[in-house]
Amino acid sequence: AQRQSQPQTPTATPTPRAGMSYTQRFRAFVTMNLLGIMFLAMAFAVGLPVIVIRPAKFAISFTAGSLMFMLGFAVLKGPWTHLKSMCKREVAPFSALYVGSMVGTLYASLVARSYVLVMLMSGAQLCALAYYMVAGIPGGARGMSIFMTAMRKTIGAICYPVYIACKACVRSATGL
């Protein structure tokens, strides 16, 4: 007789994937998310103030943070399960935007060296990352709402002085 596997319920203990128990995968997930947060913080603290001069500093740190988040979910769910979930019809456009924006951010900073393109690609990457995290964390919409509000305020607090400084530099350089 062929044994049929029973579907897992949320209360069932998840099966091992990629040779790791659920506890090991969850620890790796948390570690990768902490690394992701560290890279994003580094992007905003170190890379953002010098983005006009060195867009690659910001883009590489920001993209490394995004990649850590993506890899964290891949470890938690299992690599193939995660890849399949990214390719589902309803999320495939967001997955493509996320991966494309990471590649685009690196291209914009390392090859094109375009400040405007780095900012556009990084913005797309941030939006895709937010969707990716909300979709990947059960019940994460409320937590993500709080996180995004805090992130918006932090980015605003960082970007506004940079904008004022750039505006002053342009005015002094052009004599307007």
PDB file of C-alpha atoms in Angstrom:
ATOM      1  CA  ALA A   1       0.000   0.000   0.000  1.00  0.00           C
ATOM      2  CA  GLN A   2       1.224   3.441  -0.906  1.00  0.00           C
ATOM      3  CA  ARG A   3       1.425   5.857   1.983  1.00  0.00           C
ATOM      4  CA  GLN A   4      -0.143   9.242   1.316  1.00  0.00           C
ATOM      5  CA  SER A   5       1.350  12.303   2.940  1.00  0.00           C
ATOM      6  CA  GLN A   6      -1.043  14.394   4.945  1.00  0.00           C
ATOM      7  CA  PRO A   7      -1.146  18.131   4.386  1.00  0.00           C
ATOM      8  CA  GLN A   8       0.541  20.160   7.059  1.00  0.00           C
ATOM      9  CA  THR A   9      -1.568  22.317   9.288  1.00  0.00           C
ATOM     10  CA  PRO A  10      -0.201  25.426  10.951  1.00  0.00           C
ATOM     11  CA  THR A  11      -0.031  23.523  14.250  1.00  0.00           C
ATOM     12  CA  ALA A  12       1.919  20.610  12.782  1.00  0.00           C
ATOM     13  CA  THR A  13       5.686  20.513  13.202  1.00  0.00           C
ATOM     14  CA  PRO A  14       7.237  21.565   9.886  1.00  0.00           C
ATOM     15  CA  THR A  15       9.270  18.896   8.120  1.00  0.00           C
ATOM     16  CA  PRO A  16      13.034  19.227   7.706  1.00  0.00           C
ATOM     17  CA  ARG A  17      14.127  20.984   4.506  1.00  0.00           C
ATOM     18  CA  ALA A  18      17.586  21.244   3.006  1.00  0.00           C
ATOM     19  CA  GLY A  19      18.895  19.007   5.794  1.00  0.00           C
ATOM     20  CA  MET A  20      17.907  21.498   8.519  1.00  0.00           C
ATOM     21  CA  SER A  21      15.249  21.282  11.211  1.00  0.00           C
ATOM     22  CA  TYR A  22      12.663  24.034  11.503  1.00  0.00           C
ATOM     23  CA  THR A  23      14.466  25.474  14.528  1.00  0.00           C
ATOM     24  CA  GLN A  24      17.759  25.644  12.604  1.00  0.00           C
ATOM     25  CA  ARG A  25      16.029  27.223   9.601  1.00  0.00           C
ATOM     26  CA  PHE A  26      14.270  29.761  11.822  1.00  0.00           C
ATOM     27  CA  ARG A  27      17.548  30.722  13.494  1.00  0.00           C
ATOM     28  CA  ALA A  28      19.163  31.155  10.069  1.00  0.00           C
ATOM     29  CA  PHE A  29      16.128  33.205   8.954  1.00  0.00           C
ATOM     30  CA  VAL A  30      16.455  35.537  11.955  1.00  0.00           C
ATOM     31  CA  THR A  31      20.229  35.816  11.447  1.00  0.00           C
ATOM     32  CA  MET A  32      19.842  36.690   7.765  1.00  0.00           C
ATOM     33  CA  ASN A  33      17.150  39.249   8.551  1.00  0.00           C
ATOM     34  CA  LEU A  34      19.399  40.845  11.180  1.00  0.00           C
ATOM     35  CA  LEU A  35      22.200  40.964   8.599  1.00  0.00           C
ATOM     36  CA  GLY A  36      19.733  42.500   6.153  1.00  0.00           C
ATOM     37  CA  ILE A  37      18.821  45.179   8.681  1.00  0.00           C
ATOM     38  CA  MET A  38      22.527  45.815   9.319  1.00  0.00           C
ATOM     39  CA  PHE A  39      23.245  46.250   5.587  1.00  0.00           C
ATOM     40  CA  LEU A  40      20.223  48.547   5.146  1.00  0.00           C
ATOM     41  CA  ALA A  41      21.280  50.622   8.159  1.00  0.00           C
ATOM     42  CA  MET A  42      24.784  50.831   6.726  1.00  0.00           C
ATOM     43  CA  ALA A  43      23.351  51.908   3.363  1.00  0.00           C
ATOM     44  CA  PHE A  44      21.412  54.752   4.972  1.00  0.00           C
ATOM     45  CA  ALA A  45      24.059  55.772   7.518  1.00  0.00           C
ATOM     46  CA  VAL A  46      27.167  55.519   5.322  1.00  0.00           C
ATOM     47  CA  GLY A  47      25.972  55.345   1.722  1.00  0.00           C
ATOM     48  CA  LEU A  48      23.149  57.879   1.621  1.00  0.00           C
ATOM     49  CA  PRO A  49      25.193  60.916   2.727  1.00  0.00           C
ATOM     50  CA  VAL A  50      27.714  60.321  -0.093  1.00  0.00           C
ATOM     51  CA  ILE A  51      25.305  58.964  -2.716  1.00  0.00           C
ATOM     52  CA  VAL A  52      25.900  61.881  -5.101  1.00  0.00           C
ATOM     53  CA  ILE A  53      29.658  61.257  -5.069  1.00  0.00           C
ATOM     54  CA  ARG A  54      29.685  57.469  -4.633  1.00  0.00           C
ATOM     55  CA  PRO A  55      26.328  55.874  -5.529  1.00  0.00           C
ATOM     56  CA  ALA A  56      27.907  52.392  -5.411  1.00  0.00           C
ATOM     57  CA  LYS A  57      28.416  52.644  -1.620  1.00  0.00           C
ATOM     58  CA  PHE A  58      24.698  53.017  -1.101  1.00  0.00           C
ATOM     59  CA  ALA A  59      23.591  50.585  -3.804  1.00  0.00           C
ATOM     60  CA  ILE A  60      25.824  47.687  -2.796  1.00  0.00           C
ATOM     61  CA  SER A  61      24.873  47.901   0.897  1.00  0.00           C
ATOM     62  CA  PHE A  62      21.193  48.371   0.094  1.00  0.00           C
ATOM     63  CA  THR A  63      21.139  45.467  -2.362  1.00  0.00           C
ATOM     64  CA  ALA A  64      23.076  43.215   0.032  1.00  0.00           C
ATOM     65  CA  GLY A  65      20.415  43.943   2.671  1.00  0.00           C
ATOM     66  CA  SER A  66      17.634  43.074   0.243  1.00  0.00           C
ATOM     67  CA  LEU A  67      19.418  39.893  -0.765  1.00  0.00           C
ATOM     68  CA  MET A  68      19.786  38.845   2.887  1.00  0.00           C
ATOM     69  CA  PHE A  69      16.027  39.212   3.374  1.00  0.00           C
ATOM     70  CA  MET A  70      15.330  37.133   0.279  1.00  0.00           C
ATOM     71  CA  LEU A  71      17.803  34.423   1.291  1.00  0.00           C
ATOM     72  CA  GLY A  72      16.347  34.366   4.800  1.00  0.00           C
ATOM     73  CA  PHE A  73      12.935  33.455   3.422  1.00  0.00           C
ATOM     74  CA  ALA A  74      14.517  30.884   1.103  1.00  0.00           C
ATOM     75  CA  VAL A  75      16.169  29.181   4.079  1.00  0.00           C
ATOM     76  CA  LEU A  76      12.984  29.302   6.164  1.00  0.00           C
ATOM     77  CA  LYS A  77      10.672  27.921   3.484  1.00  0.00           C
ATOM     78  CA  GLY A  78      13.219  25.742   1.705  1.00  0.00           C
ATOM     79  CA  PRO A  79      14.931  26.896  -1.498  1.00  0.00           C
ATOM     80  CA  TRP A  80      12.641  25.140  -3.981  1.00  0.00           C
ATOM     81  CA  THR A  81       9.468  25.987  -2.085  1.00  0.00           C
ATOM     82  CA  HIS A  82      10.567  29.603  -1.948  1.00  0.00           C
ATOM     83  CA  LEU A  83      11.423  29.723  -5.648  1.00  0.00           C
ATOM     84  CA  LYS A  84       8.062  28.162  -6.526  1.00  0.00           C
ATOM     85  CA  SER A  85       6.264  30.698  -4.330  1.00  0.00           C
ATOM     86  CA  MET A  86       8.089  33.535  -6.103  1.00  0.00           C
ATOM     87  CA  CYS A  87       6.962  32.210  -9.480  1.00  0.00           C
ATOM     88  CA  LYS A  88       3.240  31.911  -8.654  1.00  0.00           C
ATOM     89  CA  ARG A  89       1.087  33.895 -11.035  1.00  0.00           C
ATOM     90  CA  GLU A  90      -0.171  36.358  -8.405  1.00  0.00           C
ATOM     91  CA  VAL A  91       3.286  37.260  -7.039  1.00  0.00           C
ATOM     92  CA  ALA A  92       5.493  36.754 -10.103  1.00  0.00           C
ATOM     93  CA  PRO A  93       5.303  40.447 -11.145  1.00  0.00           C
ATOM     94  CA  PHE A  94       6.438  41.570  -7.673  1.00  0.00           C
ATOM     95  CA  SER A  95       9.171  38.931  -7.598  1.00  0.00           C
ATOM     96  CA  ALA A  96      10.375  40.084 -11.014  1.00  0.00           C
ATOM     97  CA  LEU A  97      10.288  43.714  -9.835  1.00  0.00           C
ATOM     98  CA  TYR A  98      12.246  42.779  -6.719  1.00  0.00           C
ATOM     99  CA  VAL A  99      14.981  40.820  -8.495  1.00  0.00           C
ATOM    100  CA  GLY A 100      15.011  43.287 -11.404  1.00  0.00           C
ATOM    101  CA  SER A 101      15.317  46.270  -9.074  1.00  0.00           C
ATOM    102  CA  MET A 102      18.268  44.651  -7.273  1.00  0.00           C
ATOM    103  CA  VAL A 103      20.035  44.042 -10.591  1.00  0.00           C
ATOM    104  CA  GLY A 104      18.993  47.516 -11.779  1.00  0.00           C
ATOM    105  CA  THR A 105      20.350  49.189  -8.647  1.00  0.00           C
ATOM    106  CA  LEU A 106      23.716  47.510  -9.084  1.00  0.00           C
ATOM    107  CA  TYR A 107      23.771  48.389 -12.798  1.00  0.00           C
ATOM    108  CA  ALA A 108      22.817  52.014 -12.104  1.00  0.00           C
ATOM    109  CA  SER A 109      25.576  52.471  -9.551  1.00  0.00           C
ATOM    110  CA  LEU A 110      28.407  50.322 -10.894  1.00  0.00           C
ATOM    111  CA  VAL A 111      27.973  50.669 -14.670  1.00  0.00           C
ATOM    112  CA  ALA A 112      25.813  53.707 -15.471  1.00  0.00           C
ATOM    113  CA  ARG A 113      26.935  55.645 -12.358  1.00  0.00           C
ATOM    114  CA  SER A 114      23.699  57.588 -12.454  1.00  0.00           C
ATOM    115  CA  TYR A 115      22.467  59.200  -9.249  1.00  0.00           C
ATOM    116  CA  VAL A 116      18.890  59.524 -10.529  1.00  0.00           C
ATOM    117  CA  LEU A 117      18.774  55.928 -11.767  1.00  0.00           C
ATOM    118  CA  VAL A 118      20.223  54.647  -8.460  1.00  0.00           C
ATOM    119  CA  MET A 119      17.484  56.476  -6.553  1.00  0.00           C
ATOM    120  CA  LEU A 120      14.726  55.183  -8.864  1.00  0.00           C
ATOM    121  CA  MET A 121      15.980  51.582  -8.720  1.00  0.00           C
ATOM    122  CA  SER A 122      16.486  51.783  -4.952  1.00  0.00           C
ATOM    123  CA  GLY A 123      12.952  53.138  -4.532  1.00  0.00           C
ATOM    124  CA  ALA A 124      11.558  50.279  -6.617  1.00  0.00           C
ATOM    125  CA  GLN A 125      13.664  47.865  -4.569  1.00  0.00           C
ATOM    126  CA  LEU A 126      12.324  49.301  -1.300  1.00  0.00           C
ATOM    127  CA  CYS A 127       8.697  49.005  -2.462  1.00  0.00           C
ATOM    128  CA  ALA A 128       9.240  45.449  -3.690  1.00  0.00           C
ATOM    129  CA  LEU A 129      11.025  44.546  -0.439  1.00  0.00           C
ATOM    130  CA  ALA A 130       8.083  45.864   1.596  1.00  0.00           C
ATOM    131  CA  TYR A 131       5.633  43.760  -0.435  1.00  0.00           C
ATOM    132  CA  TYR A 132       7.951  40.768  -0.227  1.00  0.00           C
ATOM    133  CA  MET A 133       8.169  40.980   3.554  1.00  0.00           C
ATOM    134  CA  VAL A 134       4.420  41.501   4.044  1.00  0.00           C
ATOM    135  CA  ALA A 135       3.668  38.522   1.796  1.00  0.00           C
ATOM    136  CA  GLY A 136       6.299  36.346   3.478  1.00  0.00           C
ATOM    137  CA  ILE A 137       5.559  36.981   7.149  1.00  0.00           C
ATOM    138  CA  PRO A 138       2.276  35.519   8.438  1.00  0.00           C
ATOM    139  CA  GLY A 139       0.273  38.352   9.916  1.00  0.00           C
ATOM    140  CA  GLY A 140       3.008  40.733   8.831  1.00  0.00           C
ATOM    141  CA  ALA A 141       0.787  43.448   7.373  1.00  0.00           C
ATOM    142  CA  ARG A 142       0.257  45.220  10.707  1.00  0.00           C
ATOM    143  CA  GLY A 143       3.908  44.953  11.715  1.00  0.00           C
ATOM    144  CA  MET A 144       4.991  46.078   8.273  1.00  0.00           C
ATOM    145  CA  SER A 145       2.685  49.089   8.534  1.00  0.00           C
ATOM    146  CA  ILE A 146       4.404  50.160  11.750  1.00  0.00           C
ATOM    147  CA  PHE A 147       7.837  49.439  10.249  1.00  0.00           C
ATOM    148  CA  MET A 148       7.104  51.420   7.074  1.00  0.00           C
ATOM    149  CA  THR A 149       5.881  54.431   9.077  1.00  0.00           C
ATOM    150  CA  ALA A 150       9.094  54.408  11.101  1.00  0.00           C
ATOM    151  CA  MET A 151      11.170  53.892   7.935  1.00  0.00           C
ATOM    152  CA  ARG A 152       9.409  56.779   6.154  1.00  0.00           C
ATOM    153  CA  LYS A 153      10.101  59.116   9.075  1.00  0.00           C
ATOM    154  CA  THR A 154      13.729  57.985   9.284  1.00  0.00           C
ATOM    155  CA  ILE A 155      14.306  58.367   5.544  1.00  0.00           C
ATOM    156  CA  GLY A 156      12.630  61.780   5.634  1.00  0.00           C
ATOM    157  CA  ALA A 157      14.853  62.866   8.521  1.00  0.00           C
ATOM    158  CA  ILE A 158      17.936  61.729   6.603  1.00  0.00           C
ATOM    159  CA  CYS A 159      16.974  62.867   3.104  1.00  0.00           C
ATOM    160  CA  TYR A 160      15.729  66.361   3.925  1.00  0.00           C
ATOM    161  CA  PRO A 161      19.098  67.696   5.160  1.00  0.00           C
ATOM    162  CA  VAL A 162      20.802  66.078   2.147  1.00  0.00           C
ATOM    163  CA  TYR A 163      18.286  67.790  -0.150  1.00  0.00           C
ATOM    164  CA  ILE A 164      18.877  71.166   1.526  1.00  0.00           C
ATOM    165  CA  ALA A 165      22.666  70.745   1.237  1.00  0.00           C
ATOM    166  CA  CYS A 166      22.435  69.754  -2.436  1.00  0.00           C
ATOM    167  CA  LYS A 167      20.117  72.680  -3.137  1.00  0.00           C
ATOM    168  CA  ALA A 168      22.591  75.076  -1.471  1.00  0.00           C
ATOM    169  CA  CYS A 169      25.486  73.621  -3.490  1.00  0.00           C
ATOM    170  CA  VAL A 170      23.590  74.001  -6.752  1.00  0.00           C
ATOM    171  CA  ARG A 171      22.634  77.581  -5.904  1.00  0.00           C
ATOM    172  CA  SER A 172      26.200  78.526  -4.980  1.00  0.00           C
ATOM    173  CA  ALA A 173      27.629  76.814  -8.066  1.00  0.00           C
ATOM    174  CA  THR A 174      25.150  78.423 -10.450  1.00  0.00           C
ATOM    175  CA  GLY A 175      24.959  81.778  -8.687  1.00  0.00           C
ATOM    176  CA  LEU A 176      21.153  81.673  -8.505  1.00  0.00           C
TER     177      LEU A 176
END
